[in-house]
Coordinates of C-alpha atoms in Angstrom, one line a residue:
Chain A
M245 CA 102.8 181.6 56.9
P246 CA 104.0 183.5 60.0
G247 CA 104.7 187.2 60.1
V248 CA 101.6 188.3 58.3
A249 CA 99.4 190.1 60.8
R250 CA 95.7 189.6 60.4
Q251 CA 93.7 192.7 59.9
P252 CA 90.8 193.2 62.3
F253 CA 87.5 192.9 60.6
G254 CA 86.1 196.0 59.0
I255 CA 89.3 197.9 58.5
P256 CA 90.0 198.6 54.8
P257 CA 92.6 196.5 53.0
M258 CA 96.3 197.1 53.6
D259 CA 98.8 198.6 51.2
K260 CA 99.3 197.2 47.7
K261 CA 102.4 195.2 48.4
N262 CA 100.9 193.3 51.2
A263 CA 97.8 192.6 49.2
K264 CA 99.9 191.1 46.4
I265 CA 101.5 188.7 48.9
Q266 CA 98.1 187.7 50.1
T267 CA 96.9 187.0 46.6
A268 CA 100.0 184.9 45.9
R269 CA 99.4 183.0 49.1
H270 CA 95.8 182.4 48.0
I271 CA 96.8 181.2 44.6
L272 CA 99.5 178.9 46.1
K273 CA 96.9 177.4 48.4
K274 CA 94.7 176.7 45.4
V275 CA 97.5 175.1 43.5
L276 CA 98.4 172.8 46.4
T277 CA 94.7 171.9 46.8
S278 CA 94.5 171.0 43.1
I279 CA 97.6 168.8 43.3
L280 CA 96.1 167.0 46.3
T281 CA 92.8 166.6 44.4
I282 CA 94.5 165.0 41.4
Y283 CA 96.3 162.6 43.7
V284 CA 93.1 161.6 45.4
I285 CA 91.4 161.0 42.1
I286 CA 94.3 158.8 40.9
T287 CA 93.9 156.9 44.2
I288 CA 90.2 156.5 43.7
S289 CA 90.6 155.2 40.2
F290 CA 93.1 152.6 41.6
L291 CA 90.7 151.6 44.4
M292 CA 87.8 151.4 42.0
V293 CA 89.4 148.6 40.0
H294 CA 90.4 146.7 43.1
F295 CA 87.3 147.0 45.2
M296 CA 84.7 146.5 42.5
P297 CA 82.8 143.2 42.6
G298 CA 84.4 140.6 40.4
D299 CA 87.9 139.4 39.9
V300 CA 90.4 142.2 39.3
I301 CA 92.2 140.2 36.6
K302 CA 88.9 140.0 34.7
H303 CA 88.6 143.7 34.8
L304 CA 92.2 144.1 33.6
I305 CA 92.3 141.7 30.7
G306 CA 88.6 141.3 30.0
T307 CA 86.2 138.4 30.9
E308 CA 86.5 136.6 27.6
D309 CA 90.3 136.6 27.6
Y310 CA 90.3 135.4 31.1
Y311 CA 88.2 132.3 30.4
F312 CA 90.1 131.7 27.2
L313 CA 93.4 131.7 28.9
L314 CA 92.1 129.8 31.9
E315 CA 91.1 126.9 29.6
N316 CA 93.8 127.0 27.0
N317 CA 96.9 128.5 28.6
P318 CA 97.0 128.6 32.4
E319 CA 100.7 129.4 32.4
E320 CA 100.1 132.5 30.3
L321 CA 97.4 133.6 32.6
E322 CA 99.7 133.1 35.6
R323 CA 102.3 135.1 33.7
V324 CA 99.8 138.0 33.1
I325 CA 98.8 138.0 36.7
T326 CA 102.4 138.2 37.8
K327 CA 102.9 140.9 35.2
Y328 CA 100.2 143.0 36.7
G329 CA 101.6 142.2 40.1
L330 CA 98.2 141.0 41.3
N331 CA 99.9 138.5 43.7
D332 CA 101.6 141.4 45.5
P333 CA 100.0 142.9 48.6
L334 CA 97.8 145.9 47.9
H335 CA 100.1 148.6 49.0
I336 CA 102.9 147.4 46.8
Q337 CA 100.4 147.3 43.9
Y338 CA 99.4 150.8 44.8
L339 CA 103.0 152.1 44.7
K340 CA 103.6 150.3 41.4
Y341 CA 100.5 152.0 40.0
L342 CA 101.7 155.4 41.1
K343 CA 105.0 154.7 39.5
S344 CA 103.4 153.7 36.2
I345 CA 101.4 156.9 36.2
A346 CA 104.4 159.0 37.1
T347 CA 106.3 157.5 34.1
M348 CA 103.3 157.9 31.8
D349 CA 103.1 154.2 31.2
F350 CA 99.4 153.5 31.0
G351 CA 99.6 150.1 29.4
V352 CA 98.4 148.7 26.1
S353 CA 94.9 148.9 24.7
Y354 CA 93.1 145.6 24.2
N355 CA 91.6 146.7 21.0
N356 CA 94.6 147.4 18.8
N357 CA 97.6 146.6 21.0
Q358 CA 98.9 150.2 20.7
P359 CA 100.0 152.0 23.8
V360 CA 96.9 153.6 25.3
I361 CA 98.5 157.0 25.5
Y362 CA 99.1 157.0 21.7
N363 CA 95.4 156.2 21.0
V364 CA 94.3 158.9 23.4
L365 CA 96.5 161.6 22.0
K366 CA 95.3 160.8 18.5
C367 CA 91.7 161.3 19.6
C368 CA 92.4 164.4 21.7
K369 CA 93.1 166.4 18.5
W370 CA 89.7 165.6 16.9
T371 CA 87.8 166.4 20.0
L372 CA 89.6 169.7 20.4
L373 CA 88.7 170.5 16.8
I374 CA 85.0 170.7 17.7
S375 CA 85.2 171.6 21.4
V376 CA 87.3 174.7 21.1
P377 CA 85.1 176.4 18.5
T378 CA 82.1 175.4 20.7
L379 CA 83.6 177.0 23.7
I380 CA 84.3 180.3 21.9
L381 CA 81.2 180.5 19.7
G382 CA 78.8 179.4 22.5
G383 CA 80.5 181.8 24.9
V384 CA 80.2 184.8 22.6
F385 CA 76.6 184.0 21.6
G386 CA 75.5 183.2 25.1
A387 CA 77.1 186.4 26.5
V388 CA 75.5 188.7 23.9
L389 CA 72.0 187.2 24.2
G390 CA 72.3 187.0 27.9
I391 CA 73.2 190.7 28.2
I392 CA 70.2 191.7 26.0
A393 CA 67.8 189.5 28.0
G394 CA 69.2 190.5 31.4
W395 CA 69.2 194.2 30.6
H396 CA 65.4 194.1 30.6
P397 CA 64.4 191.3 32.9
G398 CA 60.8 190.4 32.1
G399 CA 61.0 192.2 28.8
K400 CA 59.8 190.7 25.5
F401 CA 63.2 189.2 24.6
D402 CA 63.6 187.7 28.0
M403 CA 60.1 186.2 28.0
I404 CA 60.7 184.5 24.7
M405 CA 64.3 183.4 25.2
T406 CA 64.1 182.1 28.8
P407 CA 61.5 179.3 28.2
I408 CA 63.3 178.3 25.0
S409 CA 66.6 178.0 26.7
L410 CA 65.1 176.3 29.7
F411 CA 63.6 173.8 27.3
M412 CA 66.8 173.4 25.4
N413 CA 68.6 172.7 28.6
T414 CA 66.2 169.9 29.4
V415 CA 66.2 168.1 26.1
P416 CA 68.9 165.4 26.4
S417 CA 71.6 165.9 23.8
N418 CA 71.1 162.5 22.3
C419 CA 67.5 163.3 21.4
I420 CA 68.3 166.6 19.6
G421 CA 71.3 164.9 18.0
I422 CA 69.1 162.2 16.5
L423 CA 66.4 164.6 15.4
M424 CA 69.0 166.9 13.6
L425 CA 70.5 163.8 12.0
V426 CA 67.2 162.8 10.7
V427 CA 66.2 166.2 9.4
F428 CA 69.4 167.4 7.9
S429 CA 71.2 164.3 6.9
Y430 CA 68.5 161.8 5.9
K431 CA 65.6 164.1 4.8
L432 CA 67.4 167.2 3.4
R433 CA 70.7 165.5 2.6
I434 CA 72.6 168.6 3.3
F435 CA 75.2 167.1 5.6
P436 CA 77.0 163.7 5.7
I437 CA 75.5 161.1 8.0
S438 CA 78.5 160.2 10.1
G439 CA 82.2 159.9 10.2
M440 CA 84.8 162.6 9.7
T441 CA 85.9 162.6 6.1
S442 CA 84.9 160.8 2.9
G443 CA 88.5 159.6 2.4
M444 CA 90.7 159.8 -0.6
L445 CA 90.9 163.6 -0.6
T446 CA 93.8 166.0 -0.2
G447 CA 94.4 169.7 0.3
A448 CA 91.5 172.1 0.1
E449 CA 89.1 169.4 -0.8
Y450 CA 90.0 167.5 2.4
V451 CA 89.5 170.6 4.5
K452 CA 86.1 171.4 2.9
D453 CA 85.0 167.8 3.4
L454 CA 86.1 167.8 7.0
L455 CA 84.2 171.1 7.7
L456 CA 81.1 169.6 6.1
H457 CA 81.3 166.6 8.5
M458 CA 82.0 168.9 11.4
T459 CA 79.1 171.2 10.8
L460 CA 76.2 169.2 12.3
P461 CA 77.9 168.1 15.6
L462 CA 79.3 171.6 16.0
I463 CA 75.9 173.3 15.5
I464 CA 74.4 171.0 18.2
M465 CA 77.2 171.6 20.7
V466 CA 77.2 175.3 20.1
M467 CA 73.4 175.4 20.5
F468 CA 73.5 173.7 23.8
R469 CA 76.4 175.7 25.0
T470 CA 74.8 179.0 23.9
F471 CA 71.6 178.3 25.8
S472 CA 73.4 177.3 29.0
D473 CA 75.7 180.3 28.8
F474 CA 72.7 182.5 28.1
M475 CA 71.1 181.5 31.4
T476 CA 74.4 182.2 33.3
M477 CA 74.8 185.6 31.8
K478 CA 71.2 186.6 32.1
S479 CA 70.9 185.8 35.8
S480 CA 74.3 187.6 36.4
V481 CA 73.3 190.7 34.5
S482 CA 69.9 191.0 35.9
Q483 CA 71.3 190.6 39.4
V484 CA 73.9 193.4 38.9
R485 CA 71.1 195.5 37.5
R486 CA 69.3 195.4 40.8
E487 CA 72.3 196.6 42.7
D488 CA 72.4 200.1 44.2
Y489 CA 75.5 201.3 42.3
T490 CA 73.7 200.6 39.0
T491 CA 70.7 202.6 40.1
T492 CA 73.1 205.4 41.2
A493 CA 74.9 205.4 37.9
A494 CA 71.7 205.6 36.0
A495 CA 70.3 208.3 38.4
K496 CA 73.3 210.6 37.9
G497 CA 72.4 210.8 34.3
L498 CA 74.8 208.4 32.6
P499 CA 73.5 207.2 29.2
D500 CA 72.4 203.6 29.1
R501 CA 75.3 202.5 27.0
K502 CA 77.8 203.8 29.6
V503 CA 75.9 202.2 32.5
L504 CA 75.9 198.9 30.6
F505 CA 79.6 198.8 29.7
K506 CA 81.2 200.6 32.6
H507 CA 79.1 199.4 35.5
V508 CA 77.0 196.4 34.7
M509 CA 79.2 194.4 32.3
R510 CA 82.3 194.7 34.4
N511 CA 80.6 193.1 37.4
A512 CA 78.5 190.7 35.5
M513 CA 81.5 189.3 33.6
L514 CA 83.0 187.9 36.8
P515 CA 80.7 184.9 37.3
Y516 CA 80.7 184.4 33.5
I517 CA 84.5 184.2 33.3
T518 CA 84.4 181.7 36.1
S519 CA 81.9 179.6 34.2
M520 CA 83.9 179.9 31.0
C521 CA 87.0 178.7 32.8
M522 CA 85.1 175.8 34.3
Q523 CA 83.8 174.8 30.9
M524 CA 87.4 174.4 29.7
G525 CA 87.5 171.4 31.9
G526 CA 85.0 169.7 29.7
L527 CA 86.9 170.4 26.5
L528 CA 88.0 166.8 26.2
S529 CA 85.2 164.9 27.9
G530 CA 82.1 167.0 27.3
S531 CA 81.0 165.7 23.9
M532 CA 80.6 162.0 24.4
I533 CA 77.0 161.7 23.3
V534 CA 77.3 163.9 20.3
E535 CA 80.5 162.2 19.2
T536 CA 78.9 158.8 19.4
I537 CA 75.9 159.8 17.4
F538 CA 77.9 161.4 14.6
G539 CA 80.7 158.9 14.6
W540 CA 83.2 161.6 15.4
K541 CA 86.4 159.7 16.4
G542 CA 87.3 161.9 19.4
M543 CA 87.8 161.3 23.1
G544 CA 84.2 160.7 23.8
Q545 CA 83.9 158.0 21.2
L546 CA 87.1 156.4 22.4
Y547 CA 85.9 156.4 25.9
Y548 CA 82.5 155.0 24.9
Q549 CA 84.1 152.2 22.9
A550 CA 86.6 151.4 25.6
V551 CA 83.8 151.0 28.1
T552 CA 81.6 148.9 25.9
N553 CA 84.5 146.7 24.8
R554 CA 85.7 146.4 28.4
D555 CA 89.0 148.0 27.4
F556 CA 89.9 149.1 31.0
P557 CA 93.3 150.7 30.5
T558 CA 91.9 153.1 27.9
A559 CA 88.8 153.8 29.9
Q560 CA 90.9 154.5 33.0
L561 CA 93.2 156.9 31.2
C562 CA 90.3 158.8 29.6
F563 CA 88.7 159.1 33.0
L564 CA 92.0 160.3 34.5
I565 CA 92.5 162.9 31.8
S566 CA 89.1 164.3 32.0
A567 CA 89.3 164.5 35.8
V568 CA 92.7 166.3 35.6
C569 CA 91.2 168.7 33.1
V570 CA 88.4 169.6 35.4
V571 CA 90.7 170.2 38.3
L572 CA 93.0 172.3 36.2
A573 CA 90.1 174.3 34.9
T574 CA 88.8 174.9 38.4
L575 CA 92.3 176.1 39.4
L576 CA 92.5 178.4 36.4
S577 CA 89.1 180.0 37.3
D578 CA 90.3 180.5 40.9
I579 CA 93.5 182.2 39.7
V580 CA 91.8 184.4 37.1
I581 CA 89.1 185.5 39.6
A582 CA 91.7 186.2 42.3
L583 CA 93.7 188.3 39.9
I584 CA 90.8 190.4 38.5
D585 CA 88.2 190.6 41.3
P586 CA 89.1 193.1 44.0
R587 CA 86.5 191.7 46.3
I588 CA 88.2 188.3 46.5
K589 CA 91.4 190.0 47.4
E590 CA 89.6 191.7 50.3
K591 CA 88.1 188.4 51.3
V592 CA 91.5 186.8 51.4
N593 CA 92.8 189.6 53.5
A594 CA 89.9 189.6 56.0
Chain B
M75 CA 57.3 185.8 54.9
R76 CA 54.6 184.7 52.5
K77 CA 53.0 187.8 51.0
K78 CA 50.5 186.5 48.5
K79 CA 50.0 183.2 46.8
K80 CA 50.2 183.9 43.1
K81 CA 49.3 181.2 40.6
N82 CA 52.6 179.8 39.3
L83 CA 51.7 178.6 35.9
P84 CA 55.0 176.8 35.0
V85 CA 54.9 174.9 38.3
I86 CA 51.3 173.8 37.7
V87 CA 52.2 172.7 34.1
G88 CA 55.2 170.8 35.4
S89 CA 53.3 169.1 38.2
V90 CA 50.6 168.0 35.7
I91 CA 53.2 166.5 33.4
I92 CA 54.9 164.7 36.4
G93 CA 51.5 163.5 37.7
I94 CA 50.6 162.0 34.3
F95 CA 53.9 160.2 34.1
I96 CA 53.6 158.9 37.6
V97 CA 50.1 157.5 36.9
I98 CA 51.4 155.8 33.8
A99 CA 54.3 154.4 35.7
I100 CA 52.1 152.9 38.5
F101 CA 49.4 151.5 36.3
C102 CA 51.5 150.3 33.4
E103 CA 50.2 146.7 33.5
Q104 CA 46.6 148.0 33.0
L105 CA 47.5 150.6 30.4
A106 CA 49.8 148.6 28.1
P107 CA 47.9 146.6 25.5
Y108 CA 50.6 144.0 25.0
D109 CA 53.5 142.5 26.9
P110 CA 56.5 144.5 25.7
A111 CA 58.8 141.6 25.8
I112 CA 56.7 139.4 23.5
T113 CA 58.1 139.2 20.0
S114 CA 56.0 138.6 16.9
I115 CA 56.4 138.2 13.2
N116 CA 54.9 141.7 12.5
V117 CA 58.1 143.6 12.4
Y118 CA 58.6 147.2 11.4
Q119 CA 54.8 147.8 11.3
R120 CA 53.6 151.3 10.9
P121 CA 51.3 152.7 13.5
D122 CA 47.7 151.5 13.2
S123 CA 44.8 150.6 15.4
A124 CA 46.3 147.3 16.5
H125 CA 49.7 148.8 17.3
L126 CA 49.3 152.4 18.3
L127 CA 52.9 153.2 17.7
G128 CA 53.8 150.3 15.4
T129 CA 56.4 147.6 16.1
N130 CA 60.1 147.4 16.2
D131 CA 62.6 145.0 14.6
L132 CA 61.5 142.1 16.8
G133 CA 57.8 142.8 16.4
Q134 CA 57.5 144.2 19.9
D135 CA 54.7 146.7 20.4
I136 CA 56.4 150.1 20.9
F137 CA 53.5 151.7 22.7
S138 CA 53.6 149.0 25.4
E139 CA 57.4 149.3 25.6
L140 CA 57.1 153.0 26.1
I141 CA 54.6 152.6 28.9
Y142 CA 56.7 150.0 30.7
G143 CA 59.7 152.2 30.0
T144 CA 58.0 155.0 31.9
R145 CA 58.2 152.9 35.0
V146 CA 61.9 152.1 34.6
S147 CA 62.9 155.7 33.7
M148 CA 60.9 157.3 36.5
L149 CA 62.1 154.7 39.0
I150 CA 65.7 155.3 38.3
G151 CA 65.3 159.1 38.0
V152 CA 63.4 159.5 41.2
F153 CA 65.4 157.1 43.4
A154 CA 68.7 158.5 42.3
A155 CA 67.4 162.0 43.0
V156 CA 66.1 161.0 46.4
I157 CA 69.4 159.5 47.4
A158 CA 71.3 162.5 46.1
T159 CA 69.1 165.0 47.8
L160 CA 69.2 163.1 51.1
V161 CA 73.0 162.8 51.0
G162 CA 73.3 166.4 50.0
T163 CA 70.9 167.7 52.7
T164 CA 72.5 165.6 55.5
F165 CA 76.0 166.8 54.5
A166 CA 74.8 170.4 54.3
L167 CA 73.2 170.2 57.8
L168 CA 76.2 168.6 59.4
S169 CA 78.5 171.0 57.8
A170 CA 76.6 174.2 58.6
Y171 CA 75.6 173.1 62.1
Y172 CA 78.9 171.9 63.5
G173 CA 81.2 174.1 61.5
G174 CA 84.9 173.8 62.2
I175 CA 86.7 170.6 61.2
V176 CA 83.4 168.8 60.1
D177 CA 82.7 171.7 57.8
R178 CA 86.1 171.7 56.3
L179 CA 86.0 168.0 55.8
I180 CA 82.6 168.1 54.1
T181 CA 83.5 171.1 52.0
S182 CA 86.7 169.5 50.7
L183 CA 84.8 166.3 50.0
T184 CA 82.2 168.3 48.0
S185 CA 84.9 170.1 46.0
L186 CA 86.6 166.8 45.4
A187 CA 83.4 165.2 44.1
M188 CA 82.8 168.2 42.0
A189 CA 86.2 167.9 40.4
V190 CA 85.3 164.4 39.1
P191 CA 83.6 164.6 35.8
G192 CA 80.1 163.3 36.4
L193 CA 79.2 161.5 33.2
A194 CA 82.7 160.0 32.9
L195 CA 82.7 158.6 36.4
T196 CA 79.2 157.3 36.1
T197 CA 80.0 155.6 32.8
L198 CA 83.1 154.0 34.4
L199 CA 81.1 152.9 37.5
V200 CA 78.3 151.4 35.4
C201 CA 80.9 149.6 33.4
Y202 CA 82.7 148.1 36.5
L203 CA 79.4 147.3 38.3
N204 CA 77.1 145.1 36.2
P205 CA 74.6 147.0 34.2
G206 CA 71.2 147.1 36.0
K207 CA 68.8 149.4 37.8
L208 CA 70.7 149.4 41.1
S209 CA 74.1 150.2 39.7
L210 CA 72.6 153.0 37.5
I211 CA 71.0 154.5 40.6
V212 CA 74.2 154.3 42.6
A213 CA 76.3 155.6 39.8
I214 CA 74.1 158.6 39.1
S215 CA 73.5 159.6 42.7
I216 CA 77.2 159.3 43.7
T217 CA 78.0 162.3 41.4
S218 CA 74.9 164.4 41.7
W219 CA 74.6 165.3 45.4
T220 CA 77.3 168.0 45.3
G221 CA 75.2 170.9 43.9
T222 CA 72.5 170.4 46.5
A223 CA 75.0 170.2 49.3
R224 CA 76.7 173.4 48.3
I225 CA 73.6 175.5 47.8
L226 CA 71.9 174.2 51.0
R227 CA 75.0 174.8 53.1
S228 CA 75.3 178.4 52.1
R229 CA 71.6 178.9 52.8
L230 CA 71.9 177.2 56.2
L231 CA 74.9 179.3 57.2
T232 CA 72.8 182.4 57.1
L233 CA 70.0 180.6 58.9
M234 CA 72.4 179.7 61.7
E235 CA 72.7 183.3 62.6
E236 CA 69.0 183.6 63.3
P237 CA 68.1 184.1 66.9
F238 CA 65.8 181.1 67.3
I239 CA 68.7 178.7 66.5
K240 CA 71.0 180.5 69.0
I241 CA 68.3 180.4 71.6
E242 CA 67.7 176.7 71.1
K243 CA 71.4 176.0 71.4
A244 CA 71.6 178.1 74.5
I245 CA 68.8 176.2 76.2
G246 CA 70.6 173.0 75.4
Q247 CA 68.3 171.4 72.9
K248 CA 69.6 168.2 71.3
D249 CA 71.7 168.7 68.1
S250 CA 69.6 166.3 66.1
V251 CA 66.4 167.9 67.1
I252 CA 67.6 171.4 66.1
M253 CA 69.0 170.0 62.8
F254 CA 66.1 168.0 61.6
K255 CA 63.1 169.6 63.3
H256 CA 64.1 173.3 63.1
L257 CA 66.7 173.8 60.4
A258 CA 65.5 171.3 57.8
P259 CA 61.9 172.5 57.7
N260 CA 63.1 176.1 57.1
I261 CA 64.8 175.1 53.9
K262 CA 62.3 172.6 52.7
D263 CA 61.3 174.7 49.7
I264 CA 64.8 174.7 48.4
I265 CA 65.2 171.1 49.2
L266 CA 62.1 170.2 47.2
S267 CA 63.0 172.3 44.2
R268 CA 66.6 171.1 44.2
G269 CA 65.1 167.6 44.4
A270 CA 63.0 168.2 41.4
M271 CA 66.0 169.5 39.5
S272 CA 68.0 166.4 40.6
V273 CA 65.3 164.2 39.2
S274 CA 65.5 165.9 35.8
G275 CA 69.3 165.7 35.9
A276 CA 69.2 162.0 36.9
M277 CA 66.7 161.2 34.1
M278 CA 68.9 163.0 31.6
T279 CA 71.9 161.0 32.7
E280 CA 69.9 157.8 32.7
A281 CA 68.7 158.6 29.1
S282 CA 72.3 159.2 28.0
L283 CA 73.7 156.1 29.6
S284 CA 71.0 153.8 28.4
F285 CA 71.3 155.4 25.0
L286 CA 75.0 154.5 25.0
G287 CA 74.0 150.9 25.9
L288 CA 75.1 151.0 29.5
G289 CA 71.7 150.9 31.0
E290 CA 69.0 148.5 32.1
F291 CA 68.3 145.9 29.5
G292 CA 66.1 143.3 31.2
E293 CA 63.4 146.0 31.3
K294 CA 63.8 148.7 28.7
S295 CA 63.8 152.3 29.7
W296 CA 63.1 155.1 27.3
G297 CA 66.8 155.5 26.7
S298 CA 67.2 151.8 25.9
I299 CA 64.4 152.0 23.3
L300 CA 66.2 154.9 21.7
H301 CA 69.4 152.9 21.9
Y302 CA 67.9 150.0 19.9
A303 CA 66.2 152.4 17.5
F304 CA 69.6 154.1 16.8
F305 CA 72.0 151.2 16.8
R306 CA 69.6 148.8 14.9
N307 CA 69.1 151.2 12.1
G308 CA 65.6 152.4 13.1
V309 CA 66.8 156.0 12.5
I310 CA 68.5 155.3 9.2
R311 CA 65.4 153.5 7.8
G312 CA 63.2 156.4 8.9
L313 CA 61.0 154.4 11.3
Y314 CA 59.8 157.6 13.0
W315 CA 57.3 155.7 15.3
W316 CA 60.3 154.0 16.8
Y317 CA 62.7 156.8 17.7
L318 CA 60.3 159.8 18.1
P319 CA 58.2 158.6 21.1
P320 CA 61.1 157.9 23.5
I321 CA 62.6 161.3 22.6
I322 CA 59.3 163.1 23.2
C323 CA 58.7 161.2 26.5
T324 CA 62.2 161.8 27.9
S325 CA 62.1 165.5 27.0
L326 CA 58.6 166.0 28.4
A327 CA 59.4 164.3 31.7
V328 CA 62.7 166.1 32.2
L329 CA 60.9 169.4 31.3
G330 CA 58.2 168.7 33.9
F331 CA 60.7 168.3 36.7
M332 CA 62.8 171.2 35.5
L333 CA 59.7 173.5 35.4
V334 CA 58.8 172.6 39.0
G335 CA 62.4 173.0 40.2
Y336 CA 63.3 176.2 38.3
Y337 CA 60.2 178.2 38.8
G338 CA 59.4 176.8 42.2
Q339 CA 62.7 178.2 43.4
Q340 CA 62.6 181.5 41.6
N341 CA 59.4 182.8 43.2
K342 CA 60.5 182.3 46.7

């Protein structure tokens, strides 16, 4: 943008109004970058279908259907190929593909002949039901534990929690999932084995039943999230604690509580907030394994089934949605940080 | 730079774990008592002296399966990590050394690759490519080089300000010599520890993918053993000798690489 004079390095930031304009410019740039990223991802997902080994039509309608039609009904096959426009040159196909995405027409699922978008929206709801509580609970637990551990790095709490959380971060979620399933569902019989409801229930009974089915997957996801958030918060807090201003604050006689809340927390929260925003990108796609183990009919399960059944329209839409979510979450974290962190403003200005 | 060499217990433990698994992976023909592919009529056998970890639904010896699985899992994990680390390091070097337009291109490529959800893309790729070791390696490494590239780049940028690099540039040393003989050795510690972390990440992804049934099935990896144990009712029937060993092995191996990577980096 012309007309905005660059400040020479080392001179303090300019007046407030100018700084606001700079921040807005920064955010606008991020928004444009995100839109571009989404466009590139859409293009990649188009190219992926067309440049993968094997016939495109086999990917689009499934290998079995292809051979079935080839033997029994070649005219129908020809009709399908024309319908997908596979005889057109690549750039025409690409434009058509863009158009279908712009009009939200994602095709029909091979599994139940419903529009793909309908299936996906149905599943979104169930995934959000467990991923939103995971985000909140894991975020809160992780932050609290992380602050305690980071406040005394190398202390008892830190020495116990860090190896545990390191270990928890290494165990693949399918392993823990199966172990919990065995212990709590098969041996102790506290929780139901799989699925979402027992069926034939209404009202309060239904809600209770649903919660019971939810508990085990939720516990696992919260556990994983807590431990990874714990690591983020711990390293952030212990880093801030080594800074000079924290030492100064403590040296001038502020009580620990005040140092913690006024000086340490405020600074340590910034990376944590970024990480929380980024995690929102995984709200729809982050629980594939857990959903598969517990038969939770959410996005992850849908994606998994689409991939194993070679239901490409569904798989592609799921992929696009999760990619868009990640991009939007990154954008959100950029905006939030630009608004609350004064240092970023300065960096933009410099 | 180096003040004192303290004994780093986590790194030693991690290295021992990795070493044991590598030995198993190399000598699996000698170690395995049976051919893991051979089926027999002794199905669902409990662990005893003939079958150390019992047998599965086809009467295959699970102990042998596990030993051969070590080779598959380690191979995929290590190769994917090596590719990811090489790509990440090269990009970081190019980006930090040349700066300008090259840097901008590589940085935006990195942020683009970071915007793509890893497991989702990997799943989709494995599904388009045909399941197998090679496609698993490609699919895993294509999404996992970004972290390495980003961390190394920021480290290299500070290194570029050092006098010795400036001097070398001034005396007209060749770019490739500066990059690979002088810049790269200076960050080899980070490269190695990032590499170890990448292995643990790749093994985790492999375990998840194979568990979902998208992995290597000609030769079973640990994840595939778990896949069969779960989807052929081994878990429901309480056949602990079938599902526990792959879980323990996967966790141990990942932990080994993680310890080396995490604590190796921290003490520098």
